[in-house]
PDB file of C-alpha atoms in Angstrom:
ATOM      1  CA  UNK Z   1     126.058 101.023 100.304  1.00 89.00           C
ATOM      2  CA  UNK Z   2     123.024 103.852  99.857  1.00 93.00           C
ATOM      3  CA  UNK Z   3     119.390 101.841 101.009  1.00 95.00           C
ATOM      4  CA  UNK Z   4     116.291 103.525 100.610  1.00 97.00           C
ATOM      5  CA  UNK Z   5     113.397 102.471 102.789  1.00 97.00           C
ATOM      6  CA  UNK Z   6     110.071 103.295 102.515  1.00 97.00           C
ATOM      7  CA  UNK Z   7     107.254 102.922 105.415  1.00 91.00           C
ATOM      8  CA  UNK Z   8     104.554 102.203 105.156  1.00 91.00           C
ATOM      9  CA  UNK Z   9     104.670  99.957 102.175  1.00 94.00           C
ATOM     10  CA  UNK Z  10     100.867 100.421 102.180  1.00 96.00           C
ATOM     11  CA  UNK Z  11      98.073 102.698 103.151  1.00 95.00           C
ATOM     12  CA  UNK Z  12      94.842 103.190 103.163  1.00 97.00           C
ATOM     13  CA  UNK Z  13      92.534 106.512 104.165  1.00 96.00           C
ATOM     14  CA  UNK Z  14      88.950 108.327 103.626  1.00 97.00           C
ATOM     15  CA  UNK Z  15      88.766 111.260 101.472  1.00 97.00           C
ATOM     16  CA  UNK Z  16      89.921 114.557 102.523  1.00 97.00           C
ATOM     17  CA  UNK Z  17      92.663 113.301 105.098  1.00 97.00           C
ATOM     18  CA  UNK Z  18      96.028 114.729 105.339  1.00 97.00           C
ATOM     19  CA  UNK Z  19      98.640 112.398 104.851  1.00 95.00           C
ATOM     20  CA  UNK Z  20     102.052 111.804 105.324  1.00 96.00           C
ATOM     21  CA  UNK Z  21     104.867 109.245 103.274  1.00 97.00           C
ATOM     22  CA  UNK Z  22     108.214 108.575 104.939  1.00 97.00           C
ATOM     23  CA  UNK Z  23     111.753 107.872 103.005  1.00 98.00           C
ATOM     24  CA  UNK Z  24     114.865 106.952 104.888  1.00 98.00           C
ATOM     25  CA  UNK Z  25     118.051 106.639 103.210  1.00 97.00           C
ATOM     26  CA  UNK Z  26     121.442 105.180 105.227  1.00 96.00           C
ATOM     27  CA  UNK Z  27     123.893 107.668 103.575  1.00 94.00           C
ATOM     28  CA  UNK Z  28     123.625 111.527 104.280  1.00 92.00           C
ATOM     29  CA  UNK Z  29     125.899 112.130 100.893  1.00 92.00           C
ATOM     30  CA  UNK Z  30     123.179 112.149  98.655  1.00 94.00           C
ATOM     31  CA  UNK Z  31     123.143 114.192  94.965  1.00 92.00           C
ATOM     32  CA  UNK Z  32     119.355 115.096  95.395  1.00 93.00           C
ATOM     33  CA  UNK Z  33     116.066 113.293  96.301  1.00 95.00           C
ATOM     34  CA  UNK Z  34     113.209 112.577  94.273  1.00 95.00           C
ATOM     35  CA  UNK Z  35     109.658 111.741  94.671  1.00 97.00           C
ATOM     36  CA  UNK Z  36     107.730 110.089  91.895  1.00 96.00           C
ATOM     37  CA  UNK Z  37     104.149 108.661  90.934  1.00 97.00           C
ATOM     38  CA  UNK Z  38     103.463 105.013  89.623  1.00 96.00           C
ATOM     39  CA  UNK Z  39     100.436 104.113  88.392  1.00 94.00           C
ATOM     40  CA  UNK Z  40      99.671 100.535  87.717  1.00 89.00           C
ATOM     41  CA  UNK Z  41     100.963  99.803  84.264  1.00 83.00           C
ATOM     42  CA  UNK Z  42     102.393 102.368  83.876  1.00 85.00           C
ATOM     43  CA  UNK Z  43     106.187 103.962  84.395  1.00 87.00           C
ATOM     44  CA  UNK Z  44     106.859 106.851  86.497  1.00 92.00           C
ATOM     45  CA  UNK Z  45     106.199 110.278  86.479  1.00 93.00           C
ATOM     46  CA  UNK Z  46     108.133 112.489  88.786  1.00 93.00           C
ATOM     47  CA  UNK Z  47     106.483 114.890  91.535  1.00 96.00           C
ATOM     48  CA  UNK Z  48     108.754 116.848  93.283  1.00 95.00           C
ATOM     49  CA  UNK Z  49     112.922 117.035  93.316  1.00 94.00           C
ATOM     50  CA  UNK Z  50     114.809 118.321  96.129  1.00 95.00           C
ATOM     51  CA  UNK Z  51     118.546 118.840  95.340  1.00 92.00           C
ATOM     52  CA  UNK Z  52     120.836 118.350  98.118  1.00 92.00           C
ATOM     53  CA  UNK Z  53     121.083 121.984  99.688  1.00 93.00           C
ATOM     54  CA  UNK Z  54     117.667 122.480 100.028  1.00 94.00           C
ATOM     55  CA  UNK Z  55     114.868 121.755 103.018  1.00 96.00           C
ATOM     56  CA  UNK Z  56     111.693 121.506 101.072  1.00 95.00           C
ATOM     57  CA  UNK Z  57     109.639 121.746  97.562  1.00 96.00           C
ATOM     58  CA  UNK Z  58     105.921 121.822  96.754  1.00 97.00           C
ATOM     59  CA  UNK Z  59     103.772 121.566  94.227  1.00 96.00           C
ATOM     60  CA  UNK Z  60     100.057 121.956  94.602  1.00 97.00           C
ATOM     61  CA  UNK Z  61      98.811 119.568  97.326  1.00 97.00           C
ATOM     62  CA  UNK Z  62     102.075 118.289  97.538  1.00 98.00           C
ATOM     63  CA  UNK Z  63     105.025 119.269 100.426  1.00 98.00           C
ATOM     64  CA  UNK Z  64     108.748 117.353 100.472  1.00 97.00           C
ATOM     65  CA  UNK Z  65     110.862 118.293 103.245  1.00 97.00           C
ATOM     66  CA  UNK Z  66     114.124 116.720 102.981  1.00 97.00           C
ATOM     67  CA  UNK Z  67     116.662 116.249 106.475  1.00 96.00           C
ATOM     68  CA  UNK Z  68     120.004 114.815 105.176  1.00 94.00           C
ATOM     69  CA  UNK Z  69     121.898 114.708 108.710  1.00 92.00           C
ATOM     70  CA  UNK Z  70     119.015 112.429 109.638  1.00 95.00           C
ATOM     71  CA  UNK Z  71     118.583 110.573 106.383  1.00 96.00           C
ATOM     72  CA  UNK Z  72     115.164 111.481 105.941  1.00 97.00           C
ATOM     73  CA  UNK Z  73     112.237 112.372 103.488  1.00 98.00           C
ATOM     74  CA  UNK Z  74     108.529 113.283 103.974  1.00 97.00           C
ATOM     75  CA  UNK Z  75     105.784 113.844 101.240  1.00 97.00           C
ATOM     76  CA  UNK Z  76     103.061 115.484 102.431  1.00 98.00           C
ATOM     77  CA  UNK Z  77      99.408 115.175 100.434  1.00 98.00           C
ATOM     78  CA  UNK Z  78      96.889 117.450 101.575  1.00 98.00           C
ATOM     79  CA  UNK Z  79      92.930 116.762 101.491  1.00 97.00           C
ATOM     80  CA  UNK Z  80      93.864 113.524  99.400  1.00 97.00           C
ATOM     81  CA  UNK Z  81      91.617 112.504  96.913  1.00 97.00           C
ATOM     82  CA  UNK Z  82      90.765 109.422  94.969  1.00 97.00           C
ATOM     83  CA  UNK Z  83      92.672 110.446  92.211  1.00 96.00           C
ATOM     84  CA  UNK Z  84      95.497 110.333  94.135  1.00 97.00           C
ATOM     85  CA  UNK Z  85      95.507 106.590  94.929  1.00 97.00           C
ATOM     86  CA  UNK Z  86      99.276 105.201  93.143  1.00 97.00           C
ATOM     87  CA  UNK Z  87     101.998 104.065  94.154  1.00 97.00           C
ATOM     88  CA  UNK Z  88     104.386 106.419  95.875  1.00 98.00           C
ATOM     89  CA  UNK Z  89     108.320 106.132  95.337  1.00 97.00           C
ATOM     90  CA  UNK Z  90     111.368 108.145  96.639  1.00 97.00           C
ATOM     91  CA  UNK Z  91     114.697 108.029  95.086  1.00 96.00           C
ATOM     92  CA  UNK Z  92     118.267 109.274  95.980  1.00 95.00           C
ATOM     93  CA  UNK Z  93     121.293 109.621  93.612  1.00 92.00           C
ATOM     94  CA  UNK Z  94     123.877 109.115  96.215  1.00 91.00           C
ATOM     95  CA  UNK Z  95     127.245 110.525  96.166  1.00 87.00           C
ATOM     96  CA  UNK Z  96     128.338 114.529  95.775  1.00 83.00           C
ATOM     97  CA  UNK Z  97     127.867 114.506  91.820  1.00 85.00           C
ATOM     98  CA  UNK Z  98     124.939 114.144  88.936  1.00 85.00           C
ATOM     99  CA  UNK Z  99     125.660 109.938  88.433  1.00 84.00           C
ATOM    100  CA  UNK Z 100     122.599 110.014  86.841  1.00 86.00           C
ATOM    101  CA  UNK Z 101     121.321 106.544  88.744  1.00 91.00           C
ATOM    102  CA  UNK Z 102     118.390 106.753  90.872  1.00 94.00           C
ATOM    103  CA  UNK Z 103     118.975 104.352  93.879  1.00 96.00           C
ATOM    104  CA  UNK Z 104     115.162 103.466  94.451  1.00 97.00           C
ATOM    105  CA  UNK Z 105     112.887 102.564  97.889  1.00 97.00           C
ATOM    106  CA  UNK Z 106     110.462  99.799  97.548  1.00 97.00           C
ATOM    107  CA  UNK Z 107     107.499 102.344  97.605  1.00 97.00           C
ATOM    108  CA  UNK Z 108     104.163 102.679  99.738  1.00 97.00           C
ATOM    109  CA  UNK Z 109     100.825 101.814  97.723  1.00 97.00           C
ATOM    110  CA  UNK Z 110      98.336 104.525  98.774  1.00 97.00           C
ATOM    111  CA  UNK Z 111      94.547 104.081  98.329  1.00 97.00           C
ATOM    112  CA  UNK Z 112      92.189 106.949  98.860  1.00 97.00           C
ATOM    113  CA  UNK Z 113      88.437 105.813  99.560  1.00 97.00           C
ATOM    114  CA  UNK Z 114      85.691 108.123  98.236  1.00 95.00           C
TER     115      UNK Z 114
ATOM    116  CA  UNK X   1     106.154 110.024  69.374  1.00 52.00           C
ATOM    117  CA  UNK X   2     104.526 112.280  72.507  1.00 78.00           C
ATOM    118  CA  UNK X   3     106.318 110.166  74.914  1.00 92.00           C
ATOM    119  CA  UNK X   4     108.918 106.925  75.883  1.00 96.00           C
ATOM    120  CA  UNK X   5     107.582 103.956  74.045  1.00 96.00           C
ATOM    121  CA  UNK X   6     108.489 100.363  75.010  1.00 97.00           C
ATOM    122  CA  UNK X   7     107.787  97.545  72.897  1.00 96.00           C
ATOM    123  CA  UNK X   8     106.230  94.438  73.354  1.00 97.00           C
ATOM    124  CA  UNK X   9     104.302  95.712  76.508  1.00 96.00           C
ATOM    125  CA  UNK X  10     104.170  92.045  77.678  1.00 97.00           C
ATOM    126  CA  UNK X  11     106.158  89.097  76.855  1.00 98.00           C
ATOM    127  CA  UNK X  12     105.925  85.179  77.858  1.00 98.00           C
ATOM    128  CA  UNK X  13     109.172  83.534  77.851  1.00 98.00           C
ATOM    129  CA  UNK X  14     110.224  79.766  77.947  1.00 97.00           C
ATOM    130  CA  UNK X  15     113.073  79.606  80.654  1.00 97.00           C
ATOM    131  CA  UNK X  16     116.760  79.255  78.371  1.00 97.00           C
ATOM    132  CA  UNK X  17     114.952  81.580  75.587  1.00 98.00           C
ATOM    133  CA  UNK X  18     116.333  84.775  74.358  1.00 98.00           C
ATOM    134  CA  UNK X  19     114.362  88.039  75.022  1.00 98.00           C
ATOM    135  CA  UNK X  20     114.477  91.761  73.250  1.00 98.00           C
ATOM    136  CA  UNK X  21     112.904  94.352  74.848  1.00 98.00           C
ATOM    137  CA  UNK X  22     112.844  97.840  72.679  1.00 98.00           C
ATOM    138  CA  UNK X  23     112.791 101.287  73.731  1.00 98.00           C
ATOM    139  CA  UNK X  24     111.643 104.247  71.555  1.00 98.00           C
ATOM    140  CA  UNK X  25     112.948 107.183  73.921  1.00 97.00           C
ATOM    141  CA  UNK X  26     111.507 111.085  73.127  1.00 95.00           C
ATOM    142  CA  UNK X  27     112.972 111.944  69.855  1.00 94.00           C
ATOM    143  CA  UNK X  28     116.407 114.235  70.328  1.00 93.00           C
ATOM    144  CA  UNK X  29     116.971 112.938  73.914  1.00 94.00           C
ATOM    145  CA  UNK X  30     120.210 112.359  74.966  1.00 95.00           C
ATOM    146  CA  UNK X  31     120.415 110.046  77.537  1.00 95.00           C
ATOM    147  CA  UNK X  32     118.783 106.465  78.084  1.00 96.00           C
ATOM    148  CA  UNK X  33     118.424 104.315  81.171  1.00 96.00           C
ATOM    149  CA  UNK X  34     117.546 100.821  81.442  1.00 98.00           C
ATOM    150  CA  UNK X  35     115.653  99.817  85.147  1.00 97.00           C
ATOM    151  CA  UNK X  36     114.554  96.699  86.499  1.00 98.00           C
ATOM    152  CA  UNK X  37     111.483  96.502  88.582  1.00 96.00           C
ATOM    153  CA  UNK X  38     110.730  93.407  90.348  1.00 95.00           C
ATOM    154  CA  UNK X  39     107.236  92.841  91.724  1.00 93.00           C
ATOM    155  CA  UNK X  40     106.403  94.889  95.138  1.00 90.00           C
ATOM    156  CA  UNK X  41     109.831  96.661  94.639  1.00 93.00           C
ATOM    157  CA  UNK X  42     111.175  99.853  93.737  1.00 95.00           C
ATOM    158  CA  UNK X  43     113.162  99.750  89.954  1.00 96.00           C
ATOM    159  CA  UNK X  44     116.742  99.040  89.878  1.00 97.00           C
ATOM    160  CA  UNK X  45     119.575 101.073  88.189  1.00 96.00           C
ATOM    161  CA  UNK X  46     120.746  98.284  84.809  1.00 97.00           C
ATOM    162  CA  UNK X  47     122.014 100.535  82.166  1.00 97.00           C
ATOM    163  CA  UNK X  48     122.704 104.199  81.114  1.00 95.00           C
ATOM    164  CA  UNK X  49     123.636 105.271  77.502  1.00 96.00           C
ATOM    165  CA  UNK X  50     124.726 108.384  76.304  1.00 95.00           C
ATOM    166  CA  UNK X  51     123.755 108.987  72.761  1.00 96.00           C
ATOM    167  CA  UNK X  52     125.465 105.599  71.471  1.00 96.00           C
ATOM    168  CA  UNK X  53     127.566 105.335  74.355  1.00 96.00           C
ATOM    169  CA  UNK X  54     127.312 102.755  77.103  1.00 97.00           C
ATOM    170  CA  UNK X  55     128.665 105.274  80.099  1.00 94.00           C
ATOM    171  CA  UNK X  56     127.670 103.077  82.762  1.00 94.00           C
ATOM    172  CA  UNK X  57     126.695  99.223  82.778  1.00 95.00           C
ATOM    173  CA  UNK X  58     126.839  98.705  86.654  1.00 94.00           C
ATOM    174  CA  UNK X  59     123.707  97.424  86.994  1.00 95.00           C
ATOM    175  CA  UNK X  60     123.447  94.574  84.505  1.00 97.00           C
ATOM    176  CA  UNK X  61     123.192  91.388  87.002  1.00 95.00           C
ATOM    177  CA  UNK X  62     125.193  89.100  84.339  1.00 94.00           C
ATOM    178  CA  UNK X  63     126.853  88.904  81.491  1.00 95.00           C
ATOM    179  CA  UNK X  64     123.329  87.265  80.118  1.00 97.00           C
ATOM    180  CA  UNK X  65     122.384  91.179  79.772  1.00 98.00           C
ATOM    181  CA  UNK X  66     123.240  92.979  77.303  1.00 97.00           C
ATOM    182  CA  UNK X  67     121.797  96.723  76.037  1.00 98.00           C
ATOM    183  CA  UNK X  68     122.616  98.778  72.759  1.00 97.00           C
ATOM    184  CA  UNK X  69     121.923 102.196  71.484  1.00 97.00           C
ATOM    185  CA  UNK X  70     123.559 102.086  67.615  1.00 96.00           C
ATOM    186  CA  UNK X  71     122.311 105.480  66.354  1.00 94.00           C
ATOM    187  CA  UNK X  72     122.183 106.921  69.808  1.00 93.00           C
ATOM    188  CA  UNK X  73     117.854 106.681  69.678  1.00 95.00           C
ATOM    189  CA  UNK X  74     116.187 103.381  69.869  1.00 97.00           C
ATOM    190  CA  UNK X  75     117.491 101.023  72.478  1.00 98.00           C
ATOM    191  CA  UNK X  76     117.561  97.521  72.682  1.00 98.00           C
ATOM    192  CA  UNK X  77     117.954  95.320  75.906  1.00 98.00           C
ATOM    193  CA  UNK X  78     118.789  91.772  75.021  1.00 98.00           C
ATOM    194  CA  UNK X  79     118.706  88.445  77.763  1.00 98.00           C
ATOM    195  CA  UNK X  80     119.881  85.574  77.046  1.00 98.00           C
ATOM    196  CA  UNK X  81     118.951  82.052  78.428  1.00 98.00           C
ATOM    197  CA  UNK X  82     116.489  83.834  80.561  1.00 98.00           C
ATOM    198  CA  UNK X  83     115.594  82.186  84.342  1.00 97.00           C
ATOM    199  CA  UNK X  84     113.372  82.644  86.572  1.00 97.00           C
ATOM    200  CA  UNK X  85     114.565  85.539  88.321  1.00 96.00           C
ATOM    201  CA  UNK X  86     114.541  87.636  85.337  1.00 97.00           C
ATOM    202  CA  UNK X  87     110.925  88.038  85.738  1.00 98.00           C
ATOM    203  CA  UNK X  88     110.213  91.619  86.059  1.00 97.00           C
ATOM    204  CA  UNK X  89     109.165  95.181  84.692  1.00 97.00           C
ATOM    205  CA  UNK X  90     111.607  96.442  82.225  1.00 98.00           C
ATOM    206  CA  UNK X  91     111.274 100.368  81.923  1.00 97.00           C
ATOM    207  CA  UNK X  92     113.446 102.595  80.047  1.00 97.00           C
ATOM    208  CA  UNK X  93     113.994 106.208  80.699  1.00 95.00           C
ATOM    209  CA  UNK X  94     115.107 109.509  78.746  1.00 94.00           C
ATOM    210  CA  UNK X  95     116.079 112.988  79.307  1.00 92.00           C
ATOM    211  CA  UNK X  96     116.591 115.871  77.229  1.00 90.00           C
ATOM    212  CA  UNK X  97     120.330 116.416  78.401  1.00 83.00           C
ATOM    213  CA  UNK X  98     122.775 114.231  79.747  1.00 81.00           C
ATOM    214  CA  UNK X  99     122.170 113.319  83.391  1.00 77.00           C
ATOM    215  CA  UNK X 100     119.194 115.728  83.318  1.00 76.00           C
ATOM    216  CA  UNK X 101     117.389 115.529  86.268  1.00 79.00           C
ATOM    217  CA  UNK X 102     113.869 115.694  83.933  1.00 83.00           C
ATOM    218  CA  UNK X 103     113.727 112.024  83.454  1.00 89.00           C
ATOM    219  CA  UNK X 104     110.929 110.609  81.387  1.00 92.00           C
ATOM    220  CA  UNK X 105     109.933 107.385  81.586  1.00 94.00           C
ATOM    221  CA  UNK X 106     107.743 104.406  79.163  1.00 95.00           C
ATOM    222  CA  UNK X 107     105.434 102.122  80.423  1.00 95.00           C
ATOM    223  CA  UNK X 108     107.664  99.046  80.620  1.00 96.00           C
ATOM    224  CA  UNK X 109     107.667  95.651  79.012  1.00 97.00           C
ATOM    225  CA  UNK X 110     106.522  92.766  81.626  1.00 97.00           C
ATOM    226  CA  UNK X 111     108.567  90.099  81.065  1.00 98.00           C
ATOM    227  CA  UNK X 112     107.299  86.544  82.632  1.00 98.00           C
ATOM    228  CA  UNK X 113     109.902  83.419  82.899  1.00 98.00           C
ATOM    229  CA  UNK X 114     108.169  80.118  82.684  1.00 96.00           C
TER     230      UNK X 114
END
């Protein structure tokens, strides 16, 4: 069965750091690996997607790398900012085809202190 | 409407009640998914539809779920004799295409079990 850990589940940092998020998932056969944004009371707005054949995306001040041999994920937020304080969630859809069904970690609450 | 509406936003529920919870998905998307978030956890797969059809019900914990998508638009996600451990975030998701990766999702409807 495909588990999705995130650590840490929280974090805190100044202004202007460099941060990382980690994502572990137990099977290597994933369909592609997503990173999304959750803001309290609110639903989710995806960040980056990284299908299964590739190493990394980015987007602005964002970086995912993706390793699949070692079931691994990293999102990588440069010179955070206040704004960016959310909660941060990866997601897998496991198997070798589009199911469609985002297999969810727990998350990791990031505040960013002005 | 602009985005995935979900309707009520909150809802208080006697334990043994039945619940609806609506979704209003992007007008001319194709597919619809039904999550379950629990509190401090990532959301959990329920439900996909395909215009009106139910391709994949996996996720529904009992047979006290139930979702429907008549006219292959506005979905409906019925509990009956709700407990305690139905408590949760209910947020629906669409996409353009089927299984697009693109997934937009509502707000959520917060159900509480008393």
């Amino acid at each position: 069965k495909q588990e999705v850990t995130q650590i840490p589940a929280a974090l805190s940092v100044p202004e202007g750091e460099n941060l990382v998020l980690n994502c572990s998932f137990t099977d290597s056969a994933i369909y592609n690996l997503q990173w999304f944004r959750q803001d309290p009371g609110k639903g989710l707005t995806s960040l980056l997607l990284i299908q299964s054949s590739q190493r990394e995306q980015t987007s602005g001040r964002l970086n995912a790398s993706l390793d699949k041999s070692s079931g691994r994920s990293t999102l990588y937020i440069a010179a955070s900012q206040p704004g960016d304080s959310a909660t941060y969630l990866c997601a897998v859809i496991h198997g070798s085809s589009n199911t469609g069904k985002l297999i969810f970690g727990q998350g990791t609450t990031l505040q960013v202190k002005p | 409407g602009a985005g995935v509406s979900q309707s009520p936003r909150y809802k208080v529920a006697k334990r043994g009640q039945d619940v609806a919870l609506r979704c209003d998905p992007i007008s001319g998307h194709v597919s619809l998914f039904w999550y379950q978030q629990a509190l401090g956890q990532g959301p959990e797969f329920l439900t996909y539809f395909q215009n009106e059809a139910q391709l994949d019900k996996s996720g529904l914990p009992s047979d006290r779920f139930f979702a429907e998508r008549p006219e292959g638009s506005v979905s409906t996600l019925k509990i009956q004799r709700t407990q305690q451990e139905d408590s949760a975030v209910y947020l629906c998701a669409s996409s353009l295409a089927p299984l697009a990766e693109k997934l937009f999702f509502g707000s959520g409807t917060q159900l509480s079990v008393l």
